[in-house]
Amino acid sequence: MMKKILTAFLIMTLVIGTMLMPAVAETTTPTTISPPQYFGAYPYIGEHFTFTISAPDDMRAYIEAGTMPGYTDTQIDYKMGNGDWHYTSDWDTAGRSLKNTFRFSFIKDKTYIAHGRDSLIVLFPDDTASLQSLKDKGWDWNYFKTNPISFRARFVSSFDNGVTFVYSDWSNTFVLSDKVDYNPIELMKHAPTLTTAAVEKNSGGMPFLNIKIGRLPGEVQSLNSMTGESVWTEIWMRKLGDKEFKKINSSFFSNEYLLIGVMDYFDKTLANYDSESYEVKIRFSLDMRKLPFENNSNTIYSPYSNIISHNMPAWSEASAWATDELKKAEDKGLIPDILKGEDLTKPINREEFAELAVLLYEKTTSKASIPLTPNPFTDTNNPQILKAAKLEITFGTSSTTFTPAKLINREECSAMLFRTMNAITPDGDYNIDGIKDFPDQKDISEWAIVATKYMSKLGIIEGDSQGKFMPKATTTAQQASAYGMATREQAIIMSGRTFDAIK
């Protein structure tokens, strides 16, 4: 009997071993790794620097898959002025043994940007004498005006506990000098993306806001690396009944996963927060005094992210006649974040309509639109406006201004919706033959005639009881009464009708 059991055990072992062999064979050790995505050095005191580095996509994937640990050794190289780099071919076989090897740590699913501080004299002890003037400079930024210094870095990663090493290419060169030309305001014009934002209980039973942020914009990563991790992520929240969003906290830019305490905003005795009504958005900020050679004391901000909403009404006020069509538009996802929770009986402005039109385009075509670059406008950095400009749905009020807060009238609304339809179906039939003039046709601008007639033909924009289109105010009295102005609810309803007409 014992012999049979032993034989059966051996057979099972052979079968299981055979089944596992392909899985082992399929596991391969990476032989290459990409260079740091972004690398920067920020002066601390004397010869000390804060180094900031970003993991490339393949390293992120290796860490997430468990193929490599959440840290990597990194060789740091530098040169003074027009001098030579310190790199020699010996570095290619040194592994992590060199003094100038610095270890950066990442946190799986949370942060793939790391920073650390060290002394160049510690990293390059043989250069102690030549680095003395750098050490003596203290906090003086002016030193780098006449003594520029360049840095670069490369990964030295091991996937087998230090038996062998894989060397990446060098990062882009980072130069500390007042001659380096960059535009921090342009770099900051990139909004974050919220993936999730929900209030939950932590292990101690306290309410916390659980936030997951999408990939951090490269341009802002670059700005963060050159300022020694000085970019912040601001968290804004609005609860039901709040008129405005409130900034409730800030966190390091590098964190893609945040847990924010919200004990001051929610009842701690609740079993859960699934029925609570609130919405969340974020943006980046930077104190410009953190920039090298910058005397500006202003703080610059990115555009706000998308809004994640929980149990919040799509509007605060709406006309009774508009409610049914507004609900249909909401169900189709046609109400942009900028209008959620707002009084929809108010007139709509150019910024709001641009966001409405871009959302209509993206929902109808199932395509993501891209912003116009470079940004020609000095009065806005809203990416949705730049997307509308790229699609030629809307244009500036001048070559350099958009005037986002300017209210729009019914003929302007018609023209922008008409251009949105053209962007969606450029080969469509937009014939207006046989469409009669409106009783107030003389008040319609020449450039809006086709748009107003075509939108009326489809029943997207309707006139008053007398058939008048009411394109715009033409008298002082009409201006005073907001005659001819398009309201937010009218614009949303027109967007919904346009969606139905195309679909």
Coordinates of C-alpha atoms in Angstrom, one line a residue:
M1 CA 0.0 0.0 0.0
M2 CA 2.8 2.4 0.9
K3 CA 4.5 1.6 -2.4
K4 CA 1.3 2.6 -4.3
I5 CA 1.0 5.9 -2.4
L6 CA 4.7 6.7 -3.0
T7 CA 4.3 5.9 -6.7
A8 CA 1.2 8.1 -7.0
F9 CA 3.0 10.9 -5.2
L10 CA 5.9 10.7 -7.6
I11 CA 3.6 10.7 -10.6
M12 CA 1.7 13.8 -9.3
T13 CA 5.0 15.5 -8.7
L14 CA 6.2 14.8 -12.2
V15 CA 2.8 16.0 -13.6
I16 CA 2.8 19.2 -11.6
G17 CA 6.5 19.8 -12.3
T18 CA 5.8 19.4 -16.1
M19 CA 2.8 21.8 -15.8
L20 CA 5.0 24.5 -14.1
M21 CA 7.9 24.2 -16.5
P22 CA 6.4 26.5 -19.3
A23 CA 5.6 29.2 -16.7
V24 CA 9.2 29.2 -15.5
A25 CA 10.5 29.2 -19.1
E26 CA 8.3 32.2 -20.0
T27 CA 9.8 34.3 -17.1
T28 CA 12.6 36.4 -18.7
T29 CA 14.9 38.9 -17.0
P30 CA 14.9 42.3 -18.6
T31 CA 18.1 43.2 -20.4
T32 CA 17.4 46.9 -21.1
I33 CA 15.9 49.8 -19.3
S34 CA 15.0 53.2 -20.4
P35 CA 16.8 56.3 -19.1
P36 CA 15.2 58.6 -16.4
Q37 CA 12.2 60.3 -17.9
Y38 CA 13.1 63.6 -16.0
F39 CA 16.1 64.4 -13.9
G40 CA 17.0 67.7 -12.2
A41 CA 19.3 69.0 -9.5
Y42 CA 18.3 71.8 -7.1
P43 CA 20.9 73.6 -5.1
Y44 CA 20.7 73.3 -1.3
I45 CA 23.5 74.7 0.7
G46 CA 27.1 74.7 -0.5
E47 CA 27.9 71.6 -2.6
H48 CA 24.7 69.9 -1.5
F49 CA 21.9 69.3 -4.1
T50 CA 18.4 67.9 -4.1
F51 CA 18.1 65.4 -7.0
T52 CA 14.7 64.6 -8.5
I53 CA 14.1 61.7 -10.9
S54 CA 11.2 60.2 -12.7
A55 CA 10.8 56.5 -13.6
P56 CA 10.2 55.7 -17.3
D57 CA 7.3 53.6 -18.4
D58 CA 9.1 50.3 -18.6
M59 CA 10.5 50.7 -15.0
R60 CA 7.0 51.5 -13.8
A61 CA 5.8 48.3 -15.5
Y62 CA 8.6 46.3 -13.9
I63 CA 7.8 47.6 -10.4
E64 CA 4.1 47.0 -10.8
A65 CA 4.7 43.5 -12.0
G66 CA 7.2 42.7 -9.2
T67 CA 10.0 42.1 -11.7
M68 CA 12.2 44.6 -9.8
P69 CA 12.1 46.2 -6.3
G70 CA 10.7 49.6 -5.6
Y71 CA 14.1 51.2 -5.7
T72 CA 16.9 51.6 -8.2
D73 CA 20.5 52.6 -8.0
T74 CA 21.5 55.6 -10.1
Q75 CA 24.9 56.9 -11.3
I76 CA 25.1 60.7 -11.1
D77 CA 27.6 62.5 -13.3
Y78 CA 28.5 66.2 -13.5
K79 CA 30.7 68.7 -15.2
M80 CA 31.7 72.3 -14.5
G81 CA 31.2 74.8 -17.2
N82 CA 32.6 73.5 -20.5
G83 CA 34.7 70.8 -18.8
D84 CA 34.5 67.1 -19.2
W85 CA 32.0 64.6 -17.7
H86 CA 33.5 62.4 -15.0
Y87 CA 32.2 59.2 -16.7
T88 CA 34.8 56.6 -17.7
S89 CA 34.3 53.2 -19.2
D90 CA 35.0 51.6 -15.8
W91 CA 31.5 52.8 -14.7
D92 CA 29.9 50.3 -17.2
T93 CA 31.0 47.4 -15.0
A94 CA 31.0 48.9 -11.6
G95 CA 27.4 47.9 -10.6
R96 CA 26.5 49.8 -7.5
S97 CA 30.0 50.0 -6.1
L98 CA 30.8 53.6 -7.1
K99 CA 30.7 56.4 -4.6
N100 CA 28.6 58.5 -7.0
T101 CA 25.8 55.9 -7.0
F102 CA 22.6 57.1 -5.4
R103 CA 19.6 55.0 -4.5
F104 CA 16.1 56.4 -5.4
S105 CA 13.0 54.7 -4.0
F106 CA 9.6 54.5 -5.7
I107 CA 6.3 53.3 -4.2
K108 CA 4.3 50.8 -6.2
D109 CA 1.0 52.3 -7.5
K110 CA 1.7 55.5 -5.5
T111 CA 4.7 57.5 -6.7
Y112 CA 7.2 57.0 -9.5
I113 CA 9.0 60.3 -8.9
A114 CA 11.7 60.2 -6.3
H115 CA 14.1 62.8 -4.8
G116 CA 17.0 62.8 -2.4
R117 CA 19.8 65.1 -1.2
D118 CA 23.5 64.5 -1.2
S119 CA 26.8 66.3 -1.3
L120 CA 28.9 66.3 -4.5
I121 CA 32.0 65.9 -2.3
V122 CA 30.5 62.7 -0.9
L123 CA 29.6 61.5 -4.3
F124 CA 33.0 62.5 -5.8
P125 CA 35.5 62.6 -2.9
D126 CA 38.5 62.9 -5.3
D127 CA 37.1 66.3 -6.3
T128 CA 37.1 67.8 -2.8
A129 CA 39.6 70.5 -3.7
S130 CA 38.0 71.6 -7.0
L131 CA 34.6 71.7 -5.3
Q132 CA 35.7 73.9 -2.5
S133 CA 34.5 77.1 -4.1
L134 CA 31.1 75.5 -4.6
K135 CA 31.0 74.5 -1.0
D136 CA 31.9 78.0 0.1
K137 CA 29.1 79.6 -1.9
G138 CA 26.5 78.8 0.8
W139 CA 23.0 79.8 -0.4
D140 CA 24.2 82.1 -3.1
W141 CA 22.5 81.4 -6.5
N142 CA 24.6 83.9 -8.2
Y143 CA 27.5 81.5 -8.1
F144 CA 26.0 79.6 -11.0
K145 CA 25.8 82.7 -13.2
T146 CA 29.6 82.5 -13.7
N147 CA 30.0 78.8 -12.8
P148 CA 27.4 76.8 -14.6
I149 CA 27.2 73.2 -13.7
S150 CA 25.6 70.3 -15.6
F151 CA 24.2 67.0 -14.3
R152 CA 23.0 63.8 -15.8
A153 CA 22.0 60.4 -14.4
R154 CA 21.5 56.8 -15.5
F155 CA 19.9 53.8 -13.9
V156 CA 22.0 50.8 -12.7
S157 CA 19.3 48.2 -12.1
S158 CA 19.5 44.6 -11.0
F159 CA 16.8 42.1 -11.6
D160 CA 18.7 39.2 -9.8
N161 CA 19.7 40.6 -6.4
G162 CA 22.9 42.2 -7.6
V163 CA 24.4 39.3 -9.6
T164 CA 24.1 41.3 -12.9
F165 CA 23.3 44.9 -13.7
V166 CA 21.5 46.6 -16.5
Y167 CA 22.6 50.2 -17.4
S168 CA 20.2 52.7 -19.0
D169 CA 21.3 55.5 -21.3
W170 CA 21.9 58.8 -19.8
S171 CA 19.1 61.2 -19.0
N172 CA 18.9 64.6 -20.7
T173 CA 21.5 67.0 -19.4
F174 CA 20.2 69.3 -16.7
V175 CA 22.1 72.7 -16.6
L176 CA 22.2 75.1 -13.7
S177 CA 22.8 78.5 -15.3
D178 CA 20.9 81.7 -15.7
K179 CA 21.4 81.3 -19.5
V180 CA 18.9 78.3 -19.6
D181 CA 15.7 79.4 -21.4
Y182 CA 12.4 78.0 -20.3
N183 CA 8.9 79.2 -19.6
P184 CA 7.5 78.0 -16.3
I185 CA 4.0 79.4 -17.0
E186 CA 3.8 77.4 -20.3
L187 CA 5.1 74.3 -18.5
M188 CA 2.3 74.7 -15.9
K189 CA -0.5 74.9 -18.4
H190 CA -1.3 71.2 -18.2
A191 CA -4.1 70.0 -16.0
P192 CA -4.0 66.8 -13.8
T193 CA -6.5 64.0 -14.4
L194 CA -8.5 62.6 -11.5
T195 CA -9.1 58.9 -11.8
T196 CA -11.0 58.3 -8.6
A197 CA -12.0 60.4 -5.6
A198 CA -14.3 58.9 -2.9
V199 CA -14.7 59.4 0.8
E200 CA -14.2 56.1 2.7
K201 CA -13.5 55.0 6.3
N202 CA -9.9 54.2 7.1
S203 CA -8.8 51.4 9.5
G204 CA -9.4 53.7 12.5
G205 CA -13.0 54.4 11.3
M206 CA -12.3 58.0 10.3
P207 CA -13.4 59.5 7.0
F208 CA -10.7 59.9 4.4
L209 CA -10.8 61.1 0.9
N210 CA -9.2 58.4 -1.3
I211 CA -7.8 59.9 -4.5
K212 CA -6.1 58.3 -7.5
I213 CA -4.4 60.6 -10.0
G214 CA -3.7 59.7 -13.6
R215 CA -0.2 60.0 -15.2
L216 CA 1.4 63.3 -14.2
P217 CA 1.9 65.6 -17.1
G218 CA 5.5 65.5 -18.4
E219 CA 5.8 69.3 -18.6
V220 CA 4.9 69.7 -14.9
Q221 CA 7.3 66.8 -14.0
S222 CA 10.0 68.8 -15.7
L223 CA 9.1 71.9 -13.7
N224 CA 9.1 69.8 -10.5
S225 CA 12.5 68.3 -11.2
M226 CA 14.1 71.7 -11.7
T227 CA 12.7 73.1 -8.5
G228 CA 13.6 70.3 -6.1
E229 CA 10.2 68.8 -5.7
S230 CA 8.5 72.2 -5.1
V231 CA 5.3 71.6 -7.1
W232 CA 2.2 70.8 -5.0
T233 CA -1.1 69.2 -5.7
E234 CA -4.0 71.2 -4.3
I235 CA -7.2 69.2 -3.3
W236 CA -10.5 71.1 -3.7
M237 CA -13.9 69.9 -2.5
R238 CA -17.5 71.2 -2.6
K239 CA -20.3 69.7 -0.6
L240 CA -24.0 70.0 -1.3
G241 CA -25.0 73.4 -0.2
D242 CA -21.6 75.0 -0.7
K243 CA -21.6 77.9 -3.2
E244 CA -17.9 77.5 -4.1
F245 CA -15.2 74.8 -3.9
K246 CA -12.9 75.0 -0.9
K247 CA -9.2 74.0 -0.8
I248 CA -9.0 71.3 1.8
N249 CA -5.4 70.2 1.6
S250 CA -2.2 70.0 -0.5
S251 CA 0.1 67.1 -1.2
F252 CA 3.5 66.5 -2.8
F253 CA 3.1 66.6 -6.6
S254 CA 4.9 63.2 -7.0
N255 CA 2.1 61.3 -5.3
E256 CA -0.4 59.6 -7.6
Y257 CA -2.3 58.1 -4.7
L258 CA -3.5 60.3 -1.9
L259 CA -5.4 59.7 1.4
I260 CA -6.7 63.0 2.7
G261 CA -8.3 63.3 6.1
V262 CA -11.7 64.9 5.9
M263 CA -12.9 64.6 9.5
D264 CA -13.8 68.3 9.6
Y265 CA -16.1 67.9 6.7
F266 CA -18.1 64.7 7.3
D267 CA -19.8 63.1 10.2
K268 CA -17.4 60.6 11.8
T269 CA -20.2 58.5 13.2
L270 CA -21.6 57.4 9.8
A271 CA -21.3 53.7 8.9
N272 CA -20.3 54.7 5.3
Y273 CA -20.3 57.7 3.1
D274 CA -22.0 56.3 0.0
S275 CA -25.0 58.6 0.3
E276 CA -23.0 61.8 1.0
S277 CA -23.1 64.5 -1.7
Y278 CA -19.8 66.2 -2.7
E279 CA -17.5 66.7 -5.6
V280 CA -13.7 66.9 -5.9
K281 CA -11.1 68.5 -8.2
I282 CA -7.4 69.2 -8.0
R283 CA -4.7 71.4 -9.6
F284 CA -1.0 72.0 -9.4
S285 CA 0.7 75.0 -7.8
L286 CA 4.3 76.4 -7.6
D287 CA 5.7 79.3 -5.7
M288 CA 7.9 80.9 -8.4
R289 CA 10.5 81.9 -5.8
K290 CA 11.6 78.2 -5.9
L291 CA 12.7 78.6 -9.5
P292 CA 16.4 79.2 -10.2
F293 CA 17.3 82.8 -10.8
E294 CA 13.6 83.9 -10.4
N295 CA 12.7 87.0 -8.4
N296 CA 9.0 86.7 -9.0
S297 CA 7.1 86.0 -5.7
N298 CA 3.8 84.9 -7.4
T299 CA 2.3 81.5 -7.3
I300 CA 1.4 79.9 -10.6
Y301 CA -1.3 77.3 -11.1
S302 CA -2.3 74.6 -13.6
P303 CA -5.8 74.4 -14.9
Y304 CA -8.1 72.4 -12.7
S305 CA -8.6 68.7 -13.3
N306 CA -11.9 67.1 -14.3
I307 CA -14.5 67.0 -11.5
I308 CA -15.5 63.7 -9.8
S309 CA -19.0 64.1 -8.4
H310 CA -20.9 62.0 -5.9
N311 CA -24.7 62.4 -5.6
M312 CA -24.5 66.1 -6.5
P313 CA -27.3 67.6 -8.6
A314 CA -26.3 68.5 -12.1
W315 CA -27.6 72.1 -11.6
S316 CA -28.7 74.3 -8.8
E317 CA -31.4 76.2 -10.7
A318 CA -33.3 75.5 -14.0
S319 CA -36.5 76.6 -15.6
A320 CA -39.4 74.2 -15.4
W321 CA -39.8 74.0 -19.1
A322 CA -36.1 73.0 -19.5
T323 CA -35.9 70.2 -16.9
D324 CA -36.9 67.2 -19.1
E325 CA -34.4 68.0 -21.8
L326 CA -31.7 68.9 -19.3
K327 CA -32.1 65.4 -17.7
K328 CA -31.8 63.8 -21.1
A329 CA -28.6 65.8 -21.7
E330 CA -27.3 64.8 -18.3
D331 CA -28.0 61.1 -19.1
K332 CA -26.0 61.4 -22.3
G333 CA -23.0 63.0 -20.4
L334 CA -23.4 66.3 -22.2
I335 CA -23.1 68.7 -19.3
P336 CA -19.5 69.7 -18.8
D337 CA -17.9 70.0 -15.3
I338 CA -17.8 73.8 -15.6
L339 CA -21.6 73.9 -15.5
K340 CA -22.4 71.2 -13.0
G341 CA -24.1 72.5 -9.9
E342 CA -24.6 76.0 -11.5
D343 CA -27.6 78.2 -12.0
L344 CA -28.6 77.2 -15.6
T345 CA -31.0 80.1 -16.0
K346 CA -28.0 82.5 -16.2
P347 CA -26.5 83.5 -19.6
I348 CA -23.7 81.4 -20.9
N349 CA -20.2 82.8 -21.5
R350 CA -17.6 81.9 -24.1
E351 CA -15.6 79.6 -21.8
E352 CA -18.6 77.6 -20.8
F353 CA -19.8 77.2 -24.3
A354 CA -16.4 76.1 -25.5
E355 CA -16.4 73.4 -22.9
L356 CA -19.9 72.4 -23.9
A357 CA -19.0 72.2 -27.6
V358 CA -15.9 70.1 -27.0
L359 CA -17.8 67.7 -24.8
L360 CA -20.5 67.4 -27.6
Y361 CA -17.7 66.7 -30.1
E362 CA -16.0 64.0 -28.0
K363 CA -19.3 62.3 -27.0
T364 CA -20.5 62.2 -30.6
T365 CA -17.3 61.1 -32.3
S366 CA -15.9 59.0 -29.4
K367 CA -12.6 60.8 -30.1
A368 CA -10.4 62.7 -27.8
S369 CA -9.6 66.2 -28.9
I370 CA -6.3 67.9 -28.5
P371 CA -5.5 71.5 -27.4
L372 CA -4.1 74.1 -29.8
T373 CA -0.4 74.6 -29.3
P374 CA 1.3 76.9 -28.7
N375 CA -1.4 78.8 -26.7
P376 CA -2.0 82.1 -28.6
F377 CA -4.2 83.5 -25.8
T378 CA -2.9 85.6 -22.9
D379 CA -6.1 85.5 -20.9
T380 CA -6.8 81.8 -20.6
N381 CA -4.9 78.5 -20.3
N382 CA -8.1 76.3 -20.2
P383 CA -7.3 73.2 -22.3
Q384 CA -11.0 72.9 -23.3
I385 CA -10.9 76.3 -24.9
L386 CA -7.7 75.4 -26.7
K387 CA -9.3 72.2 -27.9
A388 CA -12.3 74.2 -29.2
A389 CA -9.8 76.5 -31.0
K390 CA -8.0 73.6 -32.5
L391 CA -11.3 72.2 -33.8
E392 CA -12.1 75.7 -35.1
I393 CA -15.3 75.7 -33.2
T394 CA -14.4 79.0 -31.7
F395 CA -11.9 81.7 -32.3
G396 CA -10.3 84.5 -30.2
T397 CA -11.7 87.9 -29.8
S398 CA -8.3 89.1 -31.0
S399 CA -5.1 87.5 -32.1
T400 CA -4.0 87.2 -28.4
T401 CA -7.2 87.2 -26.4
F402 CA -10.2 84.9 -26.0
T403 CA -12.2 86.9 -23.5
P404 CA -13.6 83.7 -21.7
A405 CA -16.1 85.6 -19.5
K406 CA -17.8 87.4 -22.3
L407 CA -21.5 86.4 -22.7
I408 CA -22.7 85.1 -26.0
N409 CA -25.9 85.8 -27.9
R410 CA -28.1 83.4 -29.8
E411 CA -26.5 84.0 -33.2
E412 CA -23.1 83.4 -31.8
C413 CA -24.4 80.3 -30.1
S414 CA -25.8 79.1 -33.4
A415 CA -22.5 79.7 -35.2
M416 CA -20.5 77.8 -32.6
L417 CA -22.9 74.8 -32.6
F418 CA -22.9 74.9 -36.5
R419 CA -19.1 74.7 -36.5
T420 CA -19.2 71.9 -34.0
M421 CA -21.4 69.9 -36.3
N422 CA -19.0 70.6 -39.2
A423 CA -16.1 69.3 -37.0
I424 CA -18.1 66.2 -36.3
T425 CA -19.4 65.6 -39.8
P426 CA -17.2 67.6 -42.2
D427 CA -18.9 66.0 -45.2
G428 CA -22.4 66.6 -44.1
D429 CA -25.2 68.3 -46.1
Y430 CA -25.7 71.8 -44.7
N431 CA -28.0 73.0 -47.4
I432 CA -30.5 75.8 -46.4
D433 CA -32.3 76.2 -49.7
G434 CA -35.9 76.9 -49.2
I435 CA -35.6 78.0 -45.6
K436 CA -37.5 81.2 -45.2
D437 CA -36.1 84.3 -43.6
F438 CA -37.0 85.1 -40.0
P439 CA -39.2 88.1 -39.3
D440 CA -36.2 89.7 -37.8
Q441 CA -33.8 88.5 -40.5
K442 CA -32.3 92.0 -40.8
D443 CA -30.9 91.8 -37.3
I444 CA -28.9 88.6 -38.0
S445 CA -25.3 89.2 -38.9
E446 CA -24.1 88.1 -42.4
W447 CA -21.7 85.6 -41.0
A448 CA -24.4 83.9 -38.9
I449 CA -27.1 83.5 -41.6
V450 CA -26.3 79.9 -42.7
A451 CA -25.8 78.7 -39.1
T452 CA -29.0 80.2 -37.8
K453 CA -31.1 78.9 -40.7
Y454 CA -29.6 75.4 -40.6
M455 CA -30.0 75.1 -36.8
S456 CA -33.6 76.3 -37.1
K457 CA -34.2 73.8 -39.9
L458 CA -33.2 70.9 -37.7
G459 CA -35.3 72.3 -34.8
I460 CA -32.2 72.7 -32.6
I461 CA -32.8 76.4 -32.1
E462 CA -36.3 77.7 -32.0
G463 CA -37.7 81.3 -32.4
D464 CA -40.3 83.0 -30.2
S465 CA -44.1 82.7 -30.6
Q466 CA -43.9 85.1 -33.6
G467 CA -41.1 83.2 -35.3
K468 CA -38.5 85.8 -34.5
F469 CA -35.0 84.4 -34.1
M470 CA -33.9 87.1 -31.6
P471 CA -30.2 86.9 -32.7
K472 CA -28.9 89.7 -30.5
A473 CA -29.8 92.9 -28.7
T474 CA -30.0 95.8 -31.1
T475 CA -31.3 98.5 -28.8
T476 CA -30.3 99.8 -25.4
A477 CA -33.6 98.6 -23.9
Q478 CA -32.9 95.1 -25.4
Q479 CA -29.4 95.1 -24.0
A480 CA -30.8 96.0 -20.5
S481 CA -33.2 93.1 -20.6
A482 CA -30.6 90.6 -21.9
Y483 CA -32.6 90.2 -25.1
G484 CA -31.1 87.7 -27.5
M485 CA -28.7 86.3 -25.0
A486 CA -28.2 82.5 -24.8
T487 CA -28.7 81.0 -21.4
R488 CA -26.8 78.0 -20.0
E489 CA -29.9 75.8 -20.1
Q490 CA -30.7 76.8 -23.7
A491 CA -27.2 76.0 -24.7
I492 CA -27.2 72.5 -23.0
I493 CA -30.6 71.7 -24.6
M494 CA -29.3 72.8 -28.1
S495 CA -26.3 70.5 -27.5
G496 CA -28.6 67.6 -26.7
R497 CA -30.7 68.2 -29.8
T498 CA -27.5 68.4 -31.9
F499 CA -26.4 65.1 -30.5
D500 CA -29.7 63.5 -31.4
A501 CA -29.7 65.0 -34.9
I502 CA -26.2 63.6 -35.6
K503 CA -26.8 60.3 -34.0

